[in-house]
mmCIF file of C-alpha atoms in Angstrom:
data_model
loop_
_atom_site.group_PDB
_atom_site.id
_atom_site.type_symbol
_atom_site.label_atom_id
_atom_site.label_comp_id
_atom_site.label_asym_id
_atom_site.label_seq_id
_atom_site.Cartn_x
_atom_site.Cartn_y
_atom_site.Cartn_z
ATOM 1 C CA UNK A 1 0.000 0.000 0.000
ATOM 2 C CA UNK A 2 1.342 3.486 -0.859
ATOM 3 C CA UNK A 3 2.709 5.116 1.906
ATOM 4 C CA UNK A 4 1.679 8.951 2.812
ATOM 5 C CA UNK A 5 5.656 10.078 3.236
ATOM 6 C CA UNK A 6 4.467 13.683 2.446
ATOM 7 C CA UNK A 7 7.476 14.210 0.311
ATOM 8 C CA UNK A 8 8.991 18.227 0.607
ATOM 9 C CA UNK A 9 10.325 19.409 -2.513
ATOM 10 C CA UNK A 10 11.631 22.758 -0.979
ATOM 11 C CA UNK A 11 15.100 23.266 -2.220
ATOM 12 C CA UNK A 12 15.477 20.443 -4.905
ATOM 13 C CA UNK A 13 15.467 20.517 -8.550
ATOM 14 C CA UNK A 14 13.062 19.011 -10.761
ATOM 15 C CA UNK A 15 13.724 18.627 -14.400
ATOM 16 C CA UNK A 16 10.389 18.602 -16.391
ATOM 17 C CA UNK A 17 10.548 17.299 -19.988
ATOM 18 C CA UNK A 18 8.161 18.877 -22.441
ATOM 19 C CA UNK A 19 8.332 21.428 -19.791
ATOM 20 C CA UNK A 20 6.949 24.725 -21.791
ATOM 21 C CA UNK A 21 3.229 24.061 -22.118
ATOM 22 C CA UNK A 22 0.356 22.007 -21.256
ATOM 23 C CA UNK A 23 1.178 19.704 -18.511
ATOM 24 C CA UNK A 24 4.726 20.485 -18.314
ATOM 25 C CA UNK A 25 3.887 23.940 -17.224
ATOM 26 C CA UNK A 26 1.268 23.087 -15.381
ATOM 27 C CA UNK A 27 4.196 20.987 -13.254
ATOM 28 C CA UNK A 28 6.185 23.792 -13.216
ATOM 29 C CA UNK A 29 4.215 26.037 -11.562
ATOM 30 C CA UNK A 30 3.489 23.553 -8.807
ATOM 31 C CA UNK A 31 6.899 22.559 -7.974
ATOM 32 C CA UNK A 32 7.577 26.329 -8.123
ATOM 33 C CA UNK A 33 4.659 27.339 -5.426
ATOM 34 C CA UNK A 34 6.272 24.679 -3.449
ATOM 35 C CA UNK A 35 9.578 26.146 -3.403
ATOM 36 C CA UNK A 36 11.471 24.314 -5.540
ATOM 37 C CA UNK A 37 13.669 24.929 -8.912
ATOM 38 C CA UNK A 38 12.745 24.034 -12.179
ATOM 39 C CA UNK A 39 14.479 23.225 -15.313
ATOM 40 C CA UNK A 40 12.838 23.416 -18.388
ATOM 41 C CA UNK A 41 13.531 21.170 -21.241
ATOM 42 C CA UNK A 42 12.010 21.351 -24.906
ATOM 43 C CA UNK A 43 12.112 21.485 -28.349
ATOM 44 C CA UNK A 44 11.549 24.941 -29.467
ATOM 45 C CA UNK A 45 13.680 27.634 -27.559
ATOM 46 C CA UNK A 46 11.377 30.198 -27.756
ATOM 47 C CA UNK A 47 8.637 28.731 -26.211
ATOM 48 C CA UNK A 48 10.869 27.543 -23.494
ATOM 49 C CA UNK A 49 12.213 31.315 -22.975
ATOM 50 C CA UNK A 50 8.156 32.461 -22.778
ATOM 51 C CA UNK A 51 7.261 29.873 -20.311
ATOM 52 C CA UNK A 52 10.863 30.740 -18.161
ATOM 53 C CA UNK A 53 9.167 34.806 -17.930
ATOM 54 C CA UNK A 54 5.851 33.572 -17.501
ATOM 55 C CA UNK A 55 6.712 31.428 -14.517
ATOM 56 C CA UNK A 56 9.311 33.935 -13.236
ATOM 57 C CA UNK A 57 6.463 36.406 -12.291
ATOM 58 C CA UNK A 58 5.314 34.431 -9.650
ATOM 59 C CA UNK A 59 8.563 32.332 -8.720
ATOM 60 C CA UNK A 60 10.278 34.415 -5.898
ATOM 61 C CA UNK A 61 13.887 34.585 -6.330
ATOM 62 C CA UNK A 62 13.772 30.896 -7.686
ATOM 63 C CA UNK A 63 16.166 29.170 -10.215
ATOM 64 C CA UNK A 64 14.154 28.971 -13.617
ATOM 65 C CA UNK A 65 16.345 26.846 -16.194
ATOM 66 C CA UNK A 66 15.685 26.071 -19.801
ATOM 67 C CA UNK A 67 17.587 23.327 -21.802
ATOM 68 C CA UNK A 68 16.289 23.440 -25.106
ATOM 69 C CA UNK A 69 17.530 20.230 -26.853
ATOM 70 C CA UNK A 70 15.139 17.733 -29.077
ATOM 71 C CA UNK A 71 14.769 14.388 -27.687
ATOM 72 C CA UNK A 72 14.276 13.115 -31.096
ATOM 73 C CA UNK A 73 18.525 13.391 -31.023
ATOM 74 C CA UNK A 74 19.964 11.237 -28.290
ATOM 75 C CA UNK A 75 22.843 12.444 -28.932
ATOM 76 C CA UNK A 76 21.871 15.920 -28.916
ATOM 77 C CA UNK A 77 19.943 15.408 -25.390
ATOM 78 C CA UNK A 78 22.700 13.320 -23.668
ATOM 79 C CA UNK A 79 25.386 15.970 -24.426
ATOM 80 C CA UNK A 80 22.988 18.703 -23.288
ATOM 81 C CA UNK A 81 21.487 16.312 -20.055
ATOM 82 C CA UNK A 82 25.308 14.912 -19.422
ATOM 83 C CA UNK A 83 26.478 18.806 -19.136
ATOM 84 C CA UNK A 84 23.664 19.972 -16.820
ATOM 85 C CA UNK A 85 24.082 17.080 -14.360
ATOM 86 C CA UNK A 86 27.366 17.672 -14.014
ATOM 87 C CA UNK A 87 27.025 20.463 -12.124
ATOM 88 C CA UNK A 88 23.735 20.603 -10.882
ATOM 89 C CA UNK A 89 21.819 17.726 -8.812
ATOM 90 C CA UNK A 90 18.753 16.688 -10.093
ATOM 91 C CA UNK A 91 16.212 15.238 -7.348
ATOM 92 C CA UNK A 92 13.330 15.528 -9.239
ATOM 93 C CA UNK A 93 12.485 13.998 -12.829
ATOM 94 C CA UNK A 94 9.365 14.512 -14.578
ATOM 95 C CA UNK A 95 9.147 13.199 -18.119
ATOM 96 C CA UNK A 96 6.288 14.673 -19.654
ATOM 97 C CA UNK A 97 7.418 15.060 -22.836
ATOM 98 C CA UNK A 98 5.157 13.594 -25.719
ATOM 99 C CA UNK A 99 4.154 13.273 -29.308
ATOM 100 C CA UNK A 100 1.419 11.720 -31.278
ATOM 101 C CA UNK A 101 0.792 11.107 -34.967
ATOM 102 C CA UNK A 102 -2.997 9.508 -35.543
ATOM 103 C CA UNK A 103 -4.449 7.540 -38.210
ATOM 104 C CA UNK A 104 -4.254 4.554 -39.360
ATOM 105 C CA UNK A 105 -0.867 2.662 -38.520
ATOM 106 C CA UNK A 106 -0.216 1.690 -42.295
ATOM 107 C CA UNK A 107 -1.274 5.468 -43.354
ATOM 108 C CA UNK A 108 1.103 7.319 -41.030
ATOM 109 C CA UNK A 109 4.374 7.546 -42.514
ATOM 110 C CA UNK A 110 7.060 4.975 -40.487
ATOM 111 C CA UNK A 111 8.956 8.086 -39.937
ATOM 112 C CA UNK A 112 6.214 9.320 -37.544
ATOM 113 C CA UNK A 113 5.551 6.393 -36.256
ATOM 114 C CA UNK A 114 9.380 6.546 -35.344
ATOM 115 C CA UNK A 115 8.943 10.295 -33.951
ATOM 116 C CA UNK A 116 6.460 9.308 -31.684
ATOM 117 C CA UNK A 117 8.542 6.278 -29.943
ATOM 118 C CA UNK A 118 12.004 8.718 -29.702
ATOM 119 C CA UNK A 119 10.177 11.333 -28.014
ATOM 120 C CA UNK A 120 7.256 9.052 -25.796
ATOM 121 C CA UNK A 121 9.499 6.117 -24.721
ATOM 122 C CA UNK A 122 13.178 6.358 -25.667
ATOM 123 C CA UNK A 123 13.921 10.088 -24.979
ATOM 124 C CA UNK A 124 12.570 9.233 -21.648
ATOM 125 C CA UNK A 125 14.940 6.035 -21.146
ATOM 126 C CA UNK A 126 17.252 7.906 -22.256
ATOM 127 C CA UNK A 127 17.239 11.086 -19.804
ATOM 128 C CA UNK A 128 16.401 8.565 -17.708
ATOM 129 C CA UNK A 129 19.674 6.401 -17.345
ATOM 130 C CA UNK A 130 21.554 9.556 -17.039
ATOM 131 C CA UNK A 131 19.558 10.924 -13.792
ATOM 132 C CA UNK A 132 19.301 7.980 -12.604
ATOM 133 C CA UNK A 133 22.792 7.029 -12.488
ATOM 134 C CA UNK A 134 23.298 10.776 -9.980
ATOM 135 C CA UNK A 135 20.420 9.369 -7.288
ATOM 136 C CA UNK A 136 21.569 5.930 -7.246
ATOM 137 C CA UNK A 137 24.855 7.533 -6.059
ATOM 138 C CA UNK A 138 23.146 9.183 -3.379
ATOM 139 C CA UNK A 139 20.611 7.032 -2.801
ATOM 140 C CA UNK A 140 17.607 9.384 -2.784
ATOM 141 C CA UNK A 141 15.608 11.151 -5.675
ATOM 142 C CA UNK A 142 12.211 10.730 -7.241
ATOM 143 C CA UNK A 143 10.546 10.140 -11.013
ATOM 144 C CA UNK A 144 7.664 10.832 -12.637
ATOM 145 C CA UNK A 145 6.731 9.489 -15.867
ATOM 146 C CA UNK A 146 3.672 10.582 -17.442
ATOM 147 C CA UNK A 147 1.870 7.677 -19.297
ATOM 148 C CA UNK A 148 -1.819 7.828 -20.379
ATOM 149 C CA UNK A 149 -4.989 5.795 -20.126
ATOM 150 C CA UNK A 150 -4.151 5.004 -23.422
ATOM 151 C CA UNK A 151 -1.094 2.717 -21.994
ATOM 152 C CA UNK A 152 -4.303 0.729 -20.117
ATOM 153 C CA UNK A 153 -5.383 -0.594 -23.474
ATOM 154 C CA UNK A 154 -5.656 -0.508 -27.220
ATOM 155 C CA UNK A 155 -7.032 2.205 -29.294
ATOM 156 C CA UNK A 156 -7.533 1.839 -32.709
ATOM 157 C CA UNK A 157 -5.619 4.990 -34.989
ATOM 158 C CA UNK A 158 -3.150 5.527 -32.085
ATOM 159 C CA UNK A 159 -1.175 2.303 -32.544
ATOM 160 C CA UNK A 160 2.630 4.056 -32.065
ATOM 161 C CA UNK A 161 1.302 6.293 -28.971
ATOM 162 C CA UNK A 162 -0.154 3.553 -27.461
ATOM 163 C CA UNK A 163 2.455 1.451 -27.563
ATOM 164 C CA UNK A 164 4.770 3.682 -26.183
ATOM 165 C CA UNK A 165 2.636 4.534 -23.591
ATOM 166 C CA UNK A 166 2.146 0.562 -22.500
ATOM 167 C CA UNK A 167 6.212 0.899 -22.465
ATOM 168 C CA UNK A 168 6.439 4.041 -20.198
ATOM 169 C CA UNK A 169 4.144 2.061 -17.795
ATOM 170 C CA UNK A 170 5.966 -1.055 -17.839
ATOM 171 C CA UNK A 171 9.346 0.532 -17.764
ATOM 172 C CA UNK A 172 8.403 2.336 -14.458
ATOM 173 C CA UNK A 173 7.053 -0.173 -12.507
ATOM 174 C CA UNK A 174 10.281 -2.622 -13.733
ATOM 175 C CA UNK A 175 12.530 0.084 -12.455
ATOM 176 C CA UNK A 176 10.140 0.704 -9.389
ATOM 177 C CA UNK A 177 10.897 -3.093 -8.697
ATOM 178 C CA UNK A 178 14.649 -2.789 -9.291
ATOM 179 C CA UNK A 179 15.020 0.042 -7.320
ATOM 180 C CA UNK A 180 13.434 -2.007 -4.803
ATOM 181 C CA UNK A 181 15.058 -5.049 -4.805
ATOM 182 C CA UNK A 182 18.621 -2.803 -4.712
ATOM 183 C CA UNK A 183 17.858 -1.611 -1.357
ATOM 184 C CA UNK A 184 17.046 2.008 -2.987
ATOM 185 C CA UNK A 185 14.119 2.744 -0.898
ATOM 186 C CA UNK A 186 15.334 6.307 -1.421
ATOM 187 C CA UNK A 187 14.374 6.404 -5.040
ATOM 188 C CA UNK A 188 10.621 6.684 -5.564
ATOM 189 C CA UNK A 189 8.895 6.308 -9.146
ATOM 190 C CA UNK A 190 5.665 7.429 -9.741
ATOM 191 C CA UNK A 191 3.316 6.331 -13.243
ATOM 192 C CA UNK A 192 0.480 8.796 -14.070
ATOM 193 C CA UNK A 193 -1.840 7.795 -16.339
ATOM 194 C CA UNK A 194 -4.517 10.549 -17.141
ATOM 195 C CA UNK A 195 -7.187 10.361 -20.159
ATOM 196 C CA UNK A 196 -7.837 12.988 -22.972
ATOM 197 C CA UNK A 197 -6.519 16.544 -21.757
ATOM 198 C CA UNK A 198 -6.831 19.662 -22.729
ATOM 199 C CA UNK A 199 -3.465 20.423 -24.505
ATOM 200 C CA UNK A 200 -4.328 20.660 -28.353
ATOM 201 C CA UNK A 201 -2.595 17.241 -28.299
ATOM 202 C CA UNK A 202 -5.623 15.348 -29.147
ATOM 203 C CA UNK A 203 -7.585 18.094 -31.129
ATOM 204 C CA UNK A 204 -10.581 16.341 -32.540
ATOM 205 C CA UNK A 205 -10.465 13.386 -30.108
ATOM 206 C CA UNK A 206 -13.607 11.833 -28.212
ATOM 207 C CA UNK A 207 -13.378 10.464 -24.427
ATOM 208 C CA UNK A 208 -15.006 7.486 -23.625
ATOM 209 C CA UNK A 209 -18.241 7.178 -22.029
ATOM 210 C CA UNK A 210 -18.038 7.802 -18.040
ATOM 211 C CA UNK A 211 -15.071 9.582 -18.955
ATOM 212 C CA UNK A 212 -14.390 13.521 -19.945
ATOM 213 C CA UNK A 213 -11.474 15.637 -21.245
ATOM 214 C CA UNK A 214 -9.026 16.798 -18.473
ATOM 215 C CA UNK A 215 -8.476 20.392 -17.040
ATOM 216 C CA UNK A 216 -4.401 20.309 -17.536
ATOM 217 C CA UNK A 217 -4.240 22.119 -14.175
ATOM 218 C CA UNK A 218 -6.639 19.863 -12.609
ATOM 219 C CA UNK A 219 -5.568 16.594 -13.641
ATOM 220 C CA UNK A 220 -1.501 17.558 -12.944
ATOM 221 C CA UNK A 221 -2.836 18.921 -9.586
ATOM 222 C CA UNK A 222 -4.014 15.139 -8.697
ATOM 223 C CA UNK A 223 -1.335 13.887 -10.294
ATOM 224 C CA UNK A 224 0.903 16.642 -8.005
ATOM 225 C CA UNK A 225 -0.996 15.568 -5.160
ATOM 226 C CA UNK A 226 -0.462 11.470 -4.850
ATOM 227 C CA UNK A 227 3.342 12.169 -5.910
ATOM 228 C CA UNK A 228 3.869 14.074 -2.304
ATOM 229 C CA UNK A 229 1.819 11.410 -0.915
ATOM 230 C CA UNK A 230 4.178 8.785 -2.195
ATOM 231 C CA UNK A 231 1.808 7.002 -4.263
ATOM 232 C CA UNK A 232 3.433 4.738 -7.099
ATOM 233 C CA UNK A 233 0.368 4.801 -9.428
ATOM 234 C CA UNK A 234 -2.515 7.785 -10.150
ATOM 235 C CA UNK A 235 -4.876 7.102 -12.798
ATOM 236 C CA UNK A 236 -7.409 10.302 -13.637
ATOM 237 C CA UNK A 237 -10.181 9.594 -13.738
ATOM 238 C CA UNK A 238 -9.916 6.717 -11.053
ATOM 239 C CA UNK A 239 -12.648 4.650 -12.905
ATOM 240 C CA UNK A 240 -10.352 3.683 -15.668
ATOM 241 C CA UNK A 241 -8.366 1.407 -12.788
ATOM 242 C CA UNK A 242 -11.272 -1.392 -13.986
ATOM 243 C CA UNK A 243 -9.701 -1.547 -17.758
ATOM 244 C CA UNK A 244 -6.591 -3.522 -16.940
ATOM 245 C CA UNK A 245 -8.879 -6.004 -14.404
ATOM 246 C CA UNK A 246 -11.986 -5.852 -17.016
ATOM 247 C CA UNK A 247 -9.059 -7.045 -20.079
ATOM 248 C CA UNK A 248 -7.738 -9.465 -18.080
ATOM 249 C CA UNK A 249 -11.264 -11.068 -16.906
ATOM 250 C CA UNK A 250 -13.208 -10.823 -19.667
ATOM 251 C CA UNK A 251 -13.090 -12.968 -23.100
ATOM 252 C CA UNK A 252 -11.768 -10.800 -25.573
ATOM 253 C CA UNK A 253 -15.092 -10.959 -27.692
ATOM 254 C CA UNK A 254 -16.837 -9.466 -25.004
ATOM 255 C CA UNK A 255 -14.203 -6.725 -23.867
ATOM 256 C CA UNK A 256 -14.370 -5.973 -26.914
ATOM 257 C CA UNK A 257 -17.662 -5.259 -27.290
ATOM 258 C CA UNK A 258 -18.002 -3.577 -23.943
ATOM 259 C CA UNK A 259 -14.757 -0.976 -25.266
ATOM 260 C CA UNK A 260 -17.576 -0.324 -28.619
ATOM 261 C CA UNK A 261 -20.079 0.347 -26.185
ATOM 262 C CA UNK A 262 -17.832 2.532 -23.776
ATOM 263 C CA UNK A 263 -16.375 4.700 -27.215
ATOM 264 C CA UNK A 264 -12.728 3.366 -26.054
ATOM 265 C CA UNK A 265 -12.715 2.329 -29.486
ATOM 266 C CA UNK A 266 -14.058 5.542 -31.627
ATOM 267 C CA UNK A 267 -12.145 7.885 -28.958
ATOM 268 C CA UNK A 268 -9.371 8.908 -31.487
ATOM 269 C CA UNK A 269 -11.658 10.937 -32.877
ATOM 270 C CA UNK A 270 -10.984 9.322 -36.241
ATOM 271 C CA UNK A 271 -12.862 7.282 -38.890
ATOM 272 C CA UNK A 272 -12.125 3.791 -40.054
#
């Protein structure tokens, strides 16, 4: 059972990936209120620079970083992530970084297909193994990765996102275990796994029955919430926890018909 440890971020520094809009920001500004610093990293330099003066009116006196690097070029992002961990500890990793291409998986261009893995699952390794390498050194330091609902099951015209999102989950709770089994108790990973939000990401998009698009500050203030609780899952919204257990009870003719019934399986937004 997840412990309430009530975590205090005062003081550390959090790296947020995908950090200058949607729920990247909406991290930012969070960890900020709570005293902490922030380091931005994204794709486009500009953004990151408006989001870095947006959040400094409110930040008091607080460290406001930008690395602007694309995660689509590991080697790119481990220069740029290998040079700001040298001289800067990072106690708090969020990868929120993410990209999706829909339509049909033979109409999407490999290429995008491609895109969509770099940036969703192995940018994320990636930055990843080179943070984690600086808390297991020090035993102590916390990550978030930022799955989706859509890593719960399939969803037809979403085949690349999904499976990368089914790999962010299972890499967590592998390393969760790891860490675990090391003696790291020190090291706390955290999956969140929200439905359709409110970024622009999913423009067009339809959420299932009993579900509803996301608030971005909402949904990352839940999420914001069971991290300094200690919790090693959140799910939003909290009735999606019966898709794994309704999958793995049902036969697969009738999940599947349940999912047509629910929209899981028109929620893309796009036609067959």
């Amino acid at each position: 059972m997840d412990k309430p440890v009530g975590v205090k971020v005062a003081g550390m520094r959090a790296l947020i990936t995908g950090g200058s809009r949607g729920m990247g920001f909406e991290w930012a500004k969070l960890l900020l209120k709570d005293q902490a610093h922030v380091v931005l990293l994204g794709q486009n330099q500009e953004a990151l620079l408006k989001a870095q003066k947006e959040l400094s009116l409110t930040a008091k006196n607080q460290m406001i970083d930008i690395l602007p690097v694309d995660m689509r070029d590991d080697g790119a992002l481990r220069d740029r992530v290998q040079e700001f961990i040298k001289g800067n500890q990072v106690d708090i990793l969020v990868n929120n970084a993410g990209l999706v291409h829909r339509g049909k998986f033979v109409g999407v261009p490999f290429e995008k297909h491609r895109d969509v893995m770099e940036v969703n699952i192995l940018g994320l390794m990636s930055i990843t193994h080179m943070v984690l390498k600086t808390m297991v050194a020090r035993h102590a330091g916390y990550i978030v990765n930022i799955a989706s609902m859509a890593g719960l099951t399939g969803v037809p015209h979403m085949a690349s996102y999904v499976a990368s999102k089914w790999a962010v989950i299972g890499f967590t709770e592998s390393l969760r275990l790891e860490m675990r089994e090391a003696g790291l108790e020190g090291i706390k990973l955290m999956t969140f796994c929200p439905s359709y939000v409110q970024t622009g990401m999913f423009r067009g998009a339809k959420p299932p029955f009993l579900s509803r698009w996301l608030n971005p500050a909402d949904t990352v203030q839940k999420a914001y919430d069971g991290f300094k609780r200690g919790k090693t899952l959140v799910i939003d919204p909290e009735i999606a926890h019966l898709i794994p257990l309704a999958r793995s009870l049902l036969p697969t003719v009738i999940n599947d018909k349940v999912w047509q019934i629910l929209g899981i399986h028109k929620s893309s937004g796009l036609k067959d």
